[in-house]
XYZ file of C-alpha atoms in Angstrom:
783
model
C 9.156 151.893 64.982
C 12.309 149.953 64.719
C 14.390 150.557 61.669
C 15.487 147.291 60.236
C 18.595 146.608 58.289
C 20.532 143.398 58.304
C 23.495 142.754 56.077
C 23.740 139.036 55.808
C 26.003 137.016 53.626
C 24.698 134.162 51.432
C 26.435 131.611 49.312
C 26.153 128.282 47.528
C 26.641 125.975 44.514
C 26.573 122.287 43.522
C 28.931 120.101 41.510
C 27.930 117.365 39.151
C 30.592 115.113 40.636
C 28.736 112.235 42.295
C 31.223 112.275 45.164
C 30.657 116.001 45.746
C 26.997 116.295 44.926
C 26.476 119.224 47.249
C 28.261 121.708 45.005
C 26.423 122.475 41.703
C 22.930 121.878 40.392
C 23.509 119.219 37.737
C 20.221 119.770 35.992
C 20.955 123.456 35.704
C 24.443 122.802 34.354
C 22.927 120.735 31.572
C 20.493 123.567 30.865
C 23.379 126.020 30.627
C 25.153 123.790 28.123
C 21.990 123.642 26.030
C 21.254 127.366 26.158
C 24.815 128.461 25.478
C 25.339 125.869 22.756
C 28.316 124.331 24.491
C 29.800 120.939 23.780
C 32.186 118.952 25.927
C 35.623 118.940 24.371
C 37.840 117.078 26.746
C 37.552 114.966 29.778
C 41.029 114.991 31.240
C 42.210 116.474 34.474
C 42.630 120.195 33.809
C 45.337 120.534 36.344
C 47.547 118.200 34.444
C 47.779 115.817 37.350
C 45.630 112.902 36.500
C 46.209 111.157 39.770
C 45.485 114.249 41.785
C 42.412 115.802 40.183
C 40.528 118.486 42.046
C 37.251 116.929 43.230
C 35.691 120.396 43.320
C 35.358 120.549 39.572
C 33.838 118.477 36.825
C 36.647 118.028 34.306
C 34.176 118.296 31.427
C 33.031 121.740 32.535
C 36.569 122.955 33.004
C 37.364 121.797 29.501
C 34.631 124.048 28.169
C 35.738 127.020 30.272
C 39.508 127.032 30.244
C 39.463 130.838 30.024
C 36.614 131.417 32.455
C 35.005 129.948 35.535
C 32.957 126.758 35.097
C 30.262 128.274 37.316
C 27.582 130.392 35.576
C 27.140 132.587 38.661
C 30.808 133.492 38.705
C 30.928 134.121 34.949
C 27.960 136.503 35.213
C 29.537 138.639 37.941
C 33.341 138.331 37.788
C 35.645 139.437 34.984
C 37.982 136.794 33.566
C 40.679 139.349 32.778
C 43.126 141.346 34.849
C 45.376 144.357 34.515
C 48.280 143.721 36.913
C 49.498 147.285 36.409
C 46.259 148.876 37.637
C 46.815 150.983 40.805
C 45.530 149.290 43.975
C 47.249 150.202 47.223
C 47.341 153.943 46.616
C 47.508 156.743 49.169
C 43.996 157.896 48.330
C 42.617 154.359 48.665
C 44.199 153.973 52.087
C 42.986 157.364 53.296
C 39.396 156.722 52.183
C 39.459 153.158 53.507
C 40.805 154.152 56.920
C 38.264 156.963 57.186
C 35.525 154.367 56.671
C 37.280 152.172 59.262
C 36.754 155.017 61.743
C 33.301 156.312 60.786
C 31.399 153.060 60.240
C 32.481 151.208 63.405
C 32.072 154.374 65.462
C 28.517 154.967 64.269
C 27.530 151.304 64.460
C 28.940 150.972 67.977
C 26.997 154.067 69.010
C 23.711 152.777 67.635
C 24.144 149.164 68.699
C 23.251 150.245 72.247
C 20.130 152.122 71.138
C 16.604 150.982 70.336
C 15.429 151.567 67.656
C 18.730 151.301 65.864
C 20.270 150.994 62.446
C 23.339 149.263 61.066
C 25.465 150.967 58.429
C 26.916 148.156 56.351
C 29.826 148.061 53.962
C 27.362 148.290 51.077
C 26.840 151.960 51.926
C 30.596 152.496 51.887
C 30.834 150.649 48.577
C 28.271 152.976 47.021
C 29.580 156.234 48.458
C 33.242 155.424 47.829
C 32.678 155.452 44.081
C 31.754 159.154 43.717
C 34.211 160.080 46.479
C 37.031 158.252 44.705
C 36.234 159.851 41.364
C 36.019 163.304 42.964
C 39.382 162.857 44.696
C 40.929 161.660 41.438
C 39.623 164.793 39.725
C 40.873 167.365 42.253
C 44.054 165.994 43.849
C 47.383 167.179 42.417
C 49.829 164.584 41.136
C 52.370 165.098 43.894
C 54.811 162.505 45.183
C 54.885 161.517 48.852
C 57.795 159.223 49.732
C 57.890 158.220 46.095
C 54.196 157.345 45.898
C 51.884 159.366 43.691
C 49.089 161.215 45.442
C 46.956 160.970 42.320
C 48.055 158.146 39.977
C 45.184 158.730 37.554
C 41.510 157.738 37.276
C 39.929 156.029 40.290
C 40.232 152.297 39.644
C 38.003 149.355 40.437
C 40.805 147.734 42.444
C 41.158 150.782 44.669
C 37.391 150.670 45.138
C 37.523 147.004 46.163
C 40.333 147.574 48.665
C 38.417 150.465 50.233
C 35.252 148.388 50.492
C 37.058 145.455 52.062
C 38.552 147.760 54.687
C 35.063 149.127 55.365
C 33.601 145.628 55.505
C 36.196 144.473 58.028
C 35.249 147.433 60.203
C 31.474 147.401 59.760
C 30.577 144.757 62.347
C 30.786 145.402 66.055
C 33.552 143.390 67.709
C 31.846 140.606 69.647
C 34.206 141.075 72.580
C 32.761 144.545 73.206
C 29.600 142.772 74.384
C 31.671 140.843 76.937
C 33.076 144.135 78.204
C 29.624 145.775 78.315
C 28.128 142.822 80.206
C 30.997 142.859 82.695
C 30.244 146.509 83.365
C 26.443 146.372 83.522
C 25.812 142.920 85.039
C 28.867 142.320 87.201
C 30.202 145.836 87.960
C 33.635 144.990 86.568
C 35.446 147.847 84.813
C 39.045 146.797 84.188
C 40.380 149.607 82.066
C 41.180 150.225 78.415
C 44.282 147.976 78.323
C 42.300 144.856 79.195
C 39.548 145.793 76.788
C 41.938 146.434 73.898
C 43.841 143.185 74.441
C 40.617 141.140 74.501
C 39.142 142.805 71.407
C 42.339 142.680 69.333
C 43.085 139.071 70.236
C 39.608 137.794 69.361
C 39.532 139.705 66.064
C 43.043 139.033 64.802
C 43.378 135.427 65.948
C 40.377 134.834 63.698
C 42.158 136.675 60.892
C 45.261 134.498 61.251
C 43.171 131.315 61.199
C 41.340 132.511 58.075
C 44.671 133.207 56.376
C 46.109 129.837 57.295
C 42.974 128.063 56.033
C 42.726 130.059 52.783
C 43.976 127.157 50.628
C 40.834 125.266 51.659
C 38.305 128.116 51.698
C 39.555 130.709 49.197
C 41.685 129.066 46.501
C 39.380 126.224 45.322
C 37.043 127.413 42.536
C 34.114 125.495 44.034
C 34.288 127.687 47.143
C 32.366 130.394 45.330
C 31.021 132.457 48.276
C 28.020 133.679 46.233
C 27.365 136.752 48.408
C 30.626 138.133 47.049
C 29.181 137.815 43.563
C 26.651 140.490 44.484
C 29.486 142.824 45.466
C 31.443 141.888 42.343
C 28.432 142.590 40.137
C 27.994 145.979 41.773
C 31.693 146.845 41.367
C 31.614 145.941 37.689
C 28.323 147.776 37.197
C 29.651 150.978 38.770
C 32.854 150.772 36.750
C 31.005 149.648 33.597
C 33.030 146.489 33.118
C 31.913 144.130 30.379
C 31.594 140.535 31.555
C 31.500 137.668 29.024
C 29.336 135.612 31.344
C 26.808 138.352 32.023
C 24.740 137.462 29.008
C 24.170 139.159 25.663
C 20.644 140.378 26.335
C 19.798 143.694 24.730
C 18.015 146.425 26.642
C 18.959 148.465 29.680
C 22.589 148.550 30.644
C 23.399 146.983 33.993
C 24.313 150.330 35.515
C 21.057 151.958 34.438
C 19.088 148.947 35.641
C 20.876 149.255 38.978
C 19.980 152.941 39.308
C 16.296 152.318 38.557
C 16.032 149.353 40.918
C 17.954 151.135 43.670
C 15.696 154.194 43.419
C 12.612 151.967 43.524
C 13.899 150.163 46.614
C 14.740 153.455 48.324
C 11.314 155.023 47.851
C 9.321 151.812 48.316
C 10.744 151.242 51.790
C 9.060 154.427 53.019
C 5.779 152.466 52.948
C 6.622 149.382 55.062
C 9.392 151.191 56.937
C 7.536 154.303 58.091
C 4.198 155.231 56.509
C 2.391 151.870 56.649
C 4.412 149.488 58.808
C 1.602 146.906 58.787
C 2.817 146.124 55.257
C 5.957 144.803 56.922
C 4.232 142.888 59.737
C 1.407 141.780 57.469
C -0.382 139.455 59.907
C -3.704 140.085 58.177
C -5.430 137.017 59.642
C -4.727 138.291 63.161
C -6.344 141.618 62.330
C -9.600 139.783 61.708
C -9.481 137.945 65.072
C -7.093 139.976 67.240
C -8.091 138.276 70.520
C -8.200 134.655 69.336
C -5.055 133.131 70.861
C -4.851 130.068 68.585
C -5.335 132.127 65.425
C -2.667 134.582 66.561
C -0.271 131.783 67.454
C -0.623 130.177 64.046
C -0.752 133.311 61.883
C 1.072 135.944 63.956
C 4.467 137.281 62.924
C 5.790 138.533 66.282
C 5.116 135.690 68.753
C 3.396 133.344 66.303
C 4.339 130.918 63.554
C 3.759 133.440 60.781
C 1.136 131.570 58.794
C 0.017 134.820 57.148
C 3.216 134.412 55.011
C 2.849 137.743 53.159
C 5.069 140.780 53.535
C 5.787 143.767 51.317
C 9.050 144.659 53.024
C 12.335 143.699 51.373
C 14.084 143.893 54.751
C 11.757 141.113 55.963
C 12.197 139.046 52.805
C 15.993 139.420 52.904
C 16.225 139.206 56.720
C 17.995 135.846 56.489
C 19.859 136.794 53.317
C 19.030 137.904 49.821
C 16.992 135.214 48.015
C 18.552 136.389 44.751
C 22.032 135.330 45.891
C 21.143 131.868 47.169
C 20.837 128.917 44.755
C 17.395 127.363 44.683
C 18.564 123.955 45.888
C 19.820 125.492 49.129
C 16.677 127.614 49.541
C 14.606 124.471 49.081
C 16.625 122.732 51.804
C 16.083 125.635 54.201
C 12.378 125.822 53.352
C 11.920 122.094 53.935
C 13.654 122.389 57.289
C 11.407 125.274 58.243
C 8.181 123.564 57.196
C 9.063 120.334 58.994
C 10.407 121.689 62.253
C 8.362 124.866 62.717
C 5.086 124.231 60.932
C 4.836 120.541 61.775
C 6.903 119.623 64.852
C 6.436 122.884 66.779
C 2.582 122.787 66.845
C 2.699 119.133 67.911
C 5.066 119.941 70.779
C 3.152 123.039 71.820
C -0.405 121.722 71.732
C 0.607 118.520 73.536
C 2.014 120.783 76.296
C 5.554 119.431 75.944
C 7.893 121.368 78.259
C 4.801 123.071 79.795
C 4.608 125.008 76.549
C 0.937 126.041 76.738
C 1.691 128.440 79.592
C 4.116 130.372 77.364
C 3.998 132.047 73.949
C 4.590 129.556 71.153
C 7.506 131.651 69.884
C 9.640 134.100 71.852
C 13.299 134.940 72.453
C 12.699 135.590 76.172
C 13.247 133.195 79.076
C 10.481 132.724 81.622
C 9.931 131.618 85.206
C 7.110 129.346 86.420
C 4.696 132.251 86.768
C 4.947 133.193 83.092
C 7.000 136.319 83.749
C 10.467 137.080 82.426
C 13.142 135.177 84.329
C 14.607 137.380 87.086
C 18.198 136.191 87.133
C 19.161 138.525 89.969
C 17.168 136.323 92.347
C 19.590 133.402 91.963
C 22.936 135.232 92.183
C 25.324 135.450 95.103
C 27.167 138.721 95.807
C 30.096 137.192 93.875
C 27.852 136.727 90.798
C 27.814 132.954 91.026
C 24.892 130.571 91.374
C 23.046 130.537 94.704
C 21.690 127.009 94.446
C 19.300 127.379 97.386
C 17.831 130.539 95.858
C 17.509 128.790 92.496
C 15.663 125.873 94.082
C 13.357 128.292 95.888
C 12.648 130.458 92.825
C 11.973 128.668 89.535
C 13.472 126.581 86.759
C 14.052 128.426 83.514
C 11.503 127.944 80.713
C 11.783 128.675 76.987
C 9.181 129.014 74.262
C 8.745 125.996 71.992
C 10.535 127.533 69.014
C 13.380 128.743 71.227
C 13.850 125.318 72.814
C 13.627 123.577 69.438
C 16.205 125.982 68.002
C 18.667 124.813 70.654
C 18.010 121.208 69.653
C 18.593 122.025 65.987
C 21.808 123.800 66.918
C 22.990 120.657 68.717
C 22.135 118.562 65.669
C 23.788 121.026 63.308
C 27.139 120.690 65.061
C 27.411 116.916 64.663
C 25.803 116.975 61.221
C 28.442 119.415 59.983
C 31.309 117.180 61.039
C 29.747 114.047 59.538
C 28.695 115.864 56.348
C 32.173 117.341 55.858
C 33.749 113.909 56.276
C 31.343 112.160 53.889
C 31.321 114.765 51.126
C 34.594 116.683 51.461
C 37.181 114.305 52.909
C 38.811 113.848 49.493
C 38.810 117.568 48.820
C 40.346 118.360 52.213
C 43.131 115.860 51.630
C 43.689 117.091 48.081
C 43.825 120.766 49.043
C 46.249 119.960 51.846
C 48.730 118.869 49.151
C 48.099 121.529 46.532
C 48.884 125.207 46.294
C 46.907 128.071 44.803
C 48.850 128.006 41.505
C 47.702 124.457 40.848
C 44.002 125.390 40.832
C 42.571 125.060 37.336
C 40.293 128.065 36.942
C 41.187 131.330 35.239
C 40.971 133.433 38.402
C 43.582 131.346 40.194
C 45.892 131.571 37.186
C 45.517 135.343 37.063
C 46.141 135.629 40.809
C 49.329 133.558 40.491
C 51.025 136.664 39.076
C 50.964 138.304 42.493
C 53.156 137.510 45.484
C 51.352 135.377 48.050
C 51.271 136.215 51.734
C 53.822 133.955 53.462
C 52.380 131.607 56.041
C 54.711 133.009 58.664
C 53.012 136.415 58.412
C 49.814 134.838 59.655
C 51.854 132.869 62.175
C 53.284 136.088 63.626
C 49.791 137.552 63.929
C 48.587 134.412 65.697
C 51.479 134.194 68.153
C 51.383 137.897 69.029
C 47.622 137.902 69.557
C 47.797 134.654 71.535
C 50.280 136.413 73.802
C 47.953 139.421 74.158
C 45.111 137.127 75.158
C 47.237 135.307 77.753
C 48.303 138.630 79.268
C 44.706 139.828 79.527
C 43.448 136.560 81.004
C 46.232 136.285 83.574
C 46.777 139.899 84.661
C 43.087 140.541 85.254
C 40.891 138.287 87.399
C 38.925 136.618 84.597
C 38.901 133.144 86.219
C 39.542 131.843 82.691
C 42.379 129.282 82.791
C 44.843 129.182 79.917
C 44.165 125.510 79.229
C 40.495 126.368 78.666
C 41.568 129.170 76.320
C 43.652 126.676 74.320
C 40.683 124.279 74.125
C 38.495 127.128 72.816
C 41.004 127.804 70.030
C 41.186 124.098 69.180
C 37.402 124.107 68.763
C 37.649 127.137 66.468
C 40.426 125.533 64.391
C 38.576 122.216 64.160
C 35.339 123.694 62.863
C 36.708 126.427 60.581
C 37.199 124.147 57.563
C 33.967 122.091 57.662
C 31.736 125.027 58.586
C 33.600 127.267 56.143
C 33.034 124.823 53.295
C 29.352 124.585 54.114
C 29.087 128.380 54.206
C 31.116 128.899 51.035
C 28.809 126.524 49.197
C 25.423 127.121 50.841
C 25.791 130.473 52.636
C 24.544 128.856 55.833
C 26.963 129.200 58.736
C 26.515 126.802 61.626
C 27.212 128.799 64.782
C 29.353 127.417 67.582
C 27.798 129.659 70.223
C 25.562 126.974 71.713
C 28.121 124.170 71.672
C 30.763 126.369 73.298
C 28.254 127.453 75.940
C 27.357 123.828 76.533
C 30.977 122.698 76.883
C 32.069 125.420 79.283
C 28.796 125.246 81.196
C 29.489 121.620 82.084
C 33.253 122.005 82.411
C 33.553 125.156 84.542
C 30.062 125.932 85.871
C 29.142 128.976 87.891
C 31.585 131.369 86.166
C 29.805 133.722 83.754
C 32.923 135.690 82.730
C 34.688 132.436 81.945
C 31.699 131.308 79.905
C 31.579 134.521 77.865
C 35.307 134.454 77.114
C 35.295 130.759 76.201
C 32.351 131.352 73.891
C 34.060 134.365 72.318
C 37.365 132.607 71.643
C 35.723 129.334 70.616
C 32.945 130.695 68.415
C 33.747 134.239 67.323
C 37.324 133.334 66.440
C 35.934 130.892 63.886
C 33.273 133.346 62.701
C 35.947 136.017 62.233
C 38.113 133.543 60.307
C 35.241 132.904 57.894
C 34.447 136.605 57.558
C 38.063 137.307 56.629
C 38.090 134.309 54.265
C 35.016 135.698 52.533
C 36.770 139.036 52.048
C 39.829 137.213 50.737
C 37.630 135.481 48.171
C 36.259 138.848 47.057
C 39.838 140.057 46.644
C 40.568 136.837 44.720
C 37.674 137.509 42.340
C 38.621 141.158 41.836
C 42.374 140.384 41.457
C 43.586 142.348 44.472
C 47.212 141.511 45.347
C 47.136 139.295 48.468
C 49.690 141.385 50.331
C 47.635 144.546 49.830
C 44.628 142.625 51.135
C 46.605 141.457 54.165
C 47.694 144.899 55.281
C 44.320 146.465 54.507
C 42.500 143.890 56.631
C 44.971 144.061 59.527
C 45.069 147.839 59.838
C 41.328 148.287 59.351
C 40.635 145.655 62.018
C 43.001 147.210 64.550
C 41.699 150.725 63.913
C 38.034 149.706 63.987
C 38.376 147.786 67.259
C 40.124 150.712 68.916
C 37.446 153.149 67.726
C 34.645 150.891 68.954
C 36.192 150.668 72.405
C 36.663 154.438 72.515
C 33.045 155.114 71.546
C 31.741 152.540 74.020
C 33.861 153.935 76.844
C 32.690 157.482 76.106
C 29.048 156.410 76.069
C 29.209 154.679 79.438
C 30.990 157.695 80.909
C 28.778 160.419 79.451
C 25.279 159.041 78.817
C 23.183 159.083 81.965
C 21.297 155.869 82.716
C 23.154 153.891 80.051
C 21.788 150.351 79.639
C 18.794 150.879 81.905
C 15.171 150.377 80.757
C 14.356 153.987 81.636
C 17.130 155.613 79.588
C 15.479 158.699 78.065
C 17.222 158.598 74.673
C 16.651 154.915 74.007
C 20.113 153.639 74.968
C 18.677 150.594 76.732
C 21.299 148.179 75.315
C 18.980 145.365 74.114
C 21.832 143.237 72.768
C 23.806 143.607 75.975
C 20.770 142.514 77.977
C 20.373 139.354 75.876
C 24.085 138.582 76.038
C 24.148 139.126 79.789
C 21.128 136.917 80.338
C 22.784 134.157 78.314
C 25.890 134.474 80.476
C 23.805 133.731 83.543
C 21.731 130.972 81.946
C 24.795 129.090 80.666
C 27.495 130.404 82.965
C 25.656 130.710 86.287
C 22.797 128.180 86.136
C 24.604 126.012 83.622
C 23.391 123.206 81.356
C 23.444 120.750 84.271
C 20.153 122.200 85.495
C 18.729 122.458 81.995
C 19.646 119.288 80.111
C 20.783 116.604 82.541
C 18.647 113.516 83.117
C 15.458 114.496 84.891
C 15.642 118.149 83.788
C 12.962 119.751 81.625
C 14.940 119.939 78.371
C 16.945 116.711 78.679
C 15.407 115.281 75.489
C 17.116 117.972 73.386
C 20.462 116.230 73.878
C 19.263 113.456 71.554
C 19.568 115.965 68.720
C 23.335 115.412 68.823
C 22.704 111.802 67.795
C 20.111 112.812 65.198
C 22.600 115.226 63.621
C 25.314 112.574 63.451
C 23.099 109.990 61.745
C 21.020 112.159 59.409
C 23.713 113.055 56.793
C 24.421 109.366 56.204
C 20.958 108.817 54.730
C 21.163 111.138 51.694
C 24.837 110.265 51.196
C 24.335 106.513 50.852
C 21.053 106.928 48.958
C 22.861 109.166 46.471
C 25.615 106.591 46.088
C 22.968 103.984 45.278
C 20.711 106.261 43.191
C 22.960 109.023 41.743
C 20.207 110.790 39.798
C 17.602 110.794 42.581
C 16.451 113.839 44.537
C 18.655 112.737 47.446
C 21.641 114.426 45.802
C 20.021 117.784 46.528
C 19.547 117.127 50.258
C 21.994 118.935 52.520
C 21.339 118.024 56.158
C 23.479 120.777 57.779
C 21.573 123.357 55.742
C 18.225 121.857 56.728
C 19.186 121.875 60.393
C 20.960 125.221 60.556
C 19.067 127.179 57.909
C 16.366 127.968 60.445
C 18.885 129.188 63.004
C 17.446 132.706 62.912
C 14.260 131.445 64.602
C 13.476 133.088 66.954
C 13.162 136.022 66.324
C 12.659 135.265 62.628
C 9.346 133.671 61.649
C 7.628 132.424 58.526
C 7.236 136.020 57.380
C 10.998 135.887 56.797
C 11.302 132.336 55.483
C 8.281 131.715 53.263
C 8.483 134.923 51.153
C 12.246 134.412 50.949
C 11.720 130.926 49.520
C 8.986 132.116 47.127
C 11.129 134.948 45.730
C 14.090 132.571 45.499
C 12.007 130.031 43.578
C 10.915 132.683 41.081
C 14.379 134.091 40.412
C 16.720 131.185 41.101
C 14.613 128.435 39.563
C 12.003 129.760 37.142
C 13.787 132.789 35.657
C 17.191 131.148 35.844
C 15.998 128.194 33.769
C 13.547 129.876 31.412
C 15.195 133.277 30.933
C 18.849 132.584 31.558
C 20.128 135.583 29.576
C 18.049 138.002 31.695
C 19.094 136.240 34.900
C 22.784 136.290 33.966
C 22.710 139.986 33.155
C 20.496 141.403 35.893
C 20.015 138.986 38.813
C 22.970 139.964 40.996
C 22.632 143.600 40.004
C 18.998 143.508 41.164
C 20.036 141.951 44.476
C 22.664 144.629 45.044
C 20.233 147.380 44.035
C 17.484 146.205 46.391
C 19.920 145.941 49.289
C 21.526 149.295 48.464
C 18.234 151.154 48.164
C 17.041 149.607 51.408
C 20.250 150.537 53.245
C 20.121 154.137 52.078
C 16.412 154.406 52.861
C 16.777 153.006 56.374
C 19.602 155.434 57.164
C 17.654 158.366 55.692
C 14.421 157.544 57.550
C 16.249 156.942 60.812
C 18.236 160.169 60.850
C 15.462 162.405 59.505
C 12.232 160.958 60.937
C 13.014 158.644 63.848
C 16.164 159.765 65.634
C 15.370 163.516 65.869
C 13.280 164.624 68.834
C 13.845 161.206 70.432
C 11.461 159.558 67.992
C 8.544 161.847 68.829
C 8.012 163.118 65.281
C 4.453 162.232 64.294
C 3.781 160.494 67.605
C 0.141 161.590 67.506
C -0.109 161.617 63.728
C 1.532 159.230 61.287
C 2.794 156.923 64.042
C -0.649 156.573 65.586
C -2.809 155.773 62.561
C -4.327 152.329 61.996
C -1.764 151.195 59.442
C 1.042 151.640 61.961
C -0.735 150.134 64.982
C -3.109 147.378 63.845
C -0.527 144.588 64.057
C 0.507 145.727 67.548
C -3.024 145.455 68.994
C -3.267 141.673 68.779
C -2.686 138.641 70.966
C 0.299 137.933 68.721
C 2.003 141.208 69.658
C 1.143 140.673 73.335
C 2.629 137.162 73.310
C -0.454 135.571 74.839
C -0.100 131.938 75.974
C -2.782 129.341 75.351
C -3.403 128.561 79.020
C -3.619 130.893 82.012
C -1.394 130.270 85.045
C -3.004 127.640 87.370
C -4.771 128.812 90.521
C -1.821 127.726 92.678
C 0.131 130.564 91.064
C 2.746 128.642 89.091
C 3.204 125.810 86.595
C 5.885 123.228 86.020
C 7.517 120.651 88.289
C 7.230 120.811 92.052
C 10.967 120.262 92.529
C 13.899 120.927 90.219
């Protein structure tokens, strides 16, 4: 049984400004004014620059909240005060943070190659660092080391934040390690630790430098609220018992006691869907009634079906695409509408009309297939030099995808163009304004408090960028990567170009539009037949941007918690460098010491599922290339029209909102609709529908009808559910699943009906609607 834990970030908000309607729910703002008895006092530009007002904020709201954030979410989770003398960058904070920067990436890198696996997120470090920090503060002597106190007093919230940010930077596996693993396992290329270190450091820290350079757009503006950080902020303040004016005045349980109860409930509850009764997680109850009916299993299944059963009792399934308690309802509604339209309406039409020969395949799958319905054997079309053997490809089979997989590519194409158009229509004024304004000119209280601290000079980030650019050039030129420098520069231009528009969408809606598909498409057409080139172009073009946004998110958390920017800078840089080095060391040791590493028969489960997927993608896009997938006359050519759809679609709600400012069109966010379903496959309705239902209850009903309860407990509940789940997954994995190679209870608890019923269905088997024709294959005669 696979242990599931996904730490996903979520964020959003809407502004009442008609030109920036995608930022704050206007109806809710009015409700807040009513419930809190607020009255508008002034309507001027709070920045004092009437000709240069910040389009992120409604001047009326800022007038009411000169000493706090105008956003209710921020007020409920973030303190509007600061103690600039509070210890932050202490010796004990650095020691604890760097220890996490070794342990977490080492463990996560070890388990990323294993199935079943588990991910230890920064939330675990956030929880454990609190008692560790207090213990260290209680026992360490107050000695001086190079003038710095070893124990400057009680463990502070700012030390805790710095430690957690260092752990968060280190928690994710460096994407470039997958490139290195694929080179080793698919192409028999092992180029030594120097190459590996240069590639990993350059991809990670170039992203960091871009995030730092773009911080005035993505961190400083108050409207860039990054709501997932509010969950962390609420947990920090709960653990340190901070009183927040915006957290409501509701009597009853304290936030810290509420957190403990909810966390304990989440921890013990997960034993049911996570180990004792896993059918509660994959609750495809309709399929249990008709396990062999293919149509029923396709419509109601949760593994290879469309998930029409909709019910799950597993928080890890509900929060698989992000906590519904941290996402504003308007954004959840956009995602839900996109899901219903594309996957419950369009997908069945495409499948049951046999578009793309779909009936011979499962309706939903993340696997590629050949024309006999088996998994695509990419080794049959490779030359000894690992390039495309066109004659072998023509003699073997075109590549086929399930309907949901193919449609997800189309939506990804549309999401790219929609993001650019959306950012221009809604944020062009903000981008221009922020280009001319500094952090100190932002009107909210948090920016004013942060102005007391020295900013990080731009040239610091410039030095990081230039040095890491040089490292990348050395790696690409010294070793035979076949990746030209001009292509590397183009990849970075793509990352730079998309960081601001995609970052703004993510900071507001928590939906990040990935550049993986567009970078694969570009390099697949530009330099076909070179899988290593494709992987490196994708890494520098996509992951550099993703890293920039991850660092920007951490910077926003530091902004909320009043961490000096220079302490943040050094904490992020050193944790990143240390974590990447540790990950490479662990990976190198595993390949050298674990017999049968990355083979399906590996006895201890180190079959490297992620590496297999990444390697297959390198051959699909780098070896076969999009020319044989999407060009005129090819099977999936029609998906290219999604680029046009994505470019046109945002114009409709924009101009309708201009004409009818109070209509429902102001709540429509096309990039969110198109990209919100990006987790499909493997996600299904069992992840989306319960997520939307829970979000509706908490973010719409409770938020409007019981605002005081929501303000006090909502983010604490989200943090508690995630924390309890994380601790439970780790506990179950290390005590019940990992020992004895997962054989504990193999003939007992693992074999009973509640843990097997969902696996004995046509849904689990991935049964297609039609059998393979008598001639032995389906699809076109020539390709």
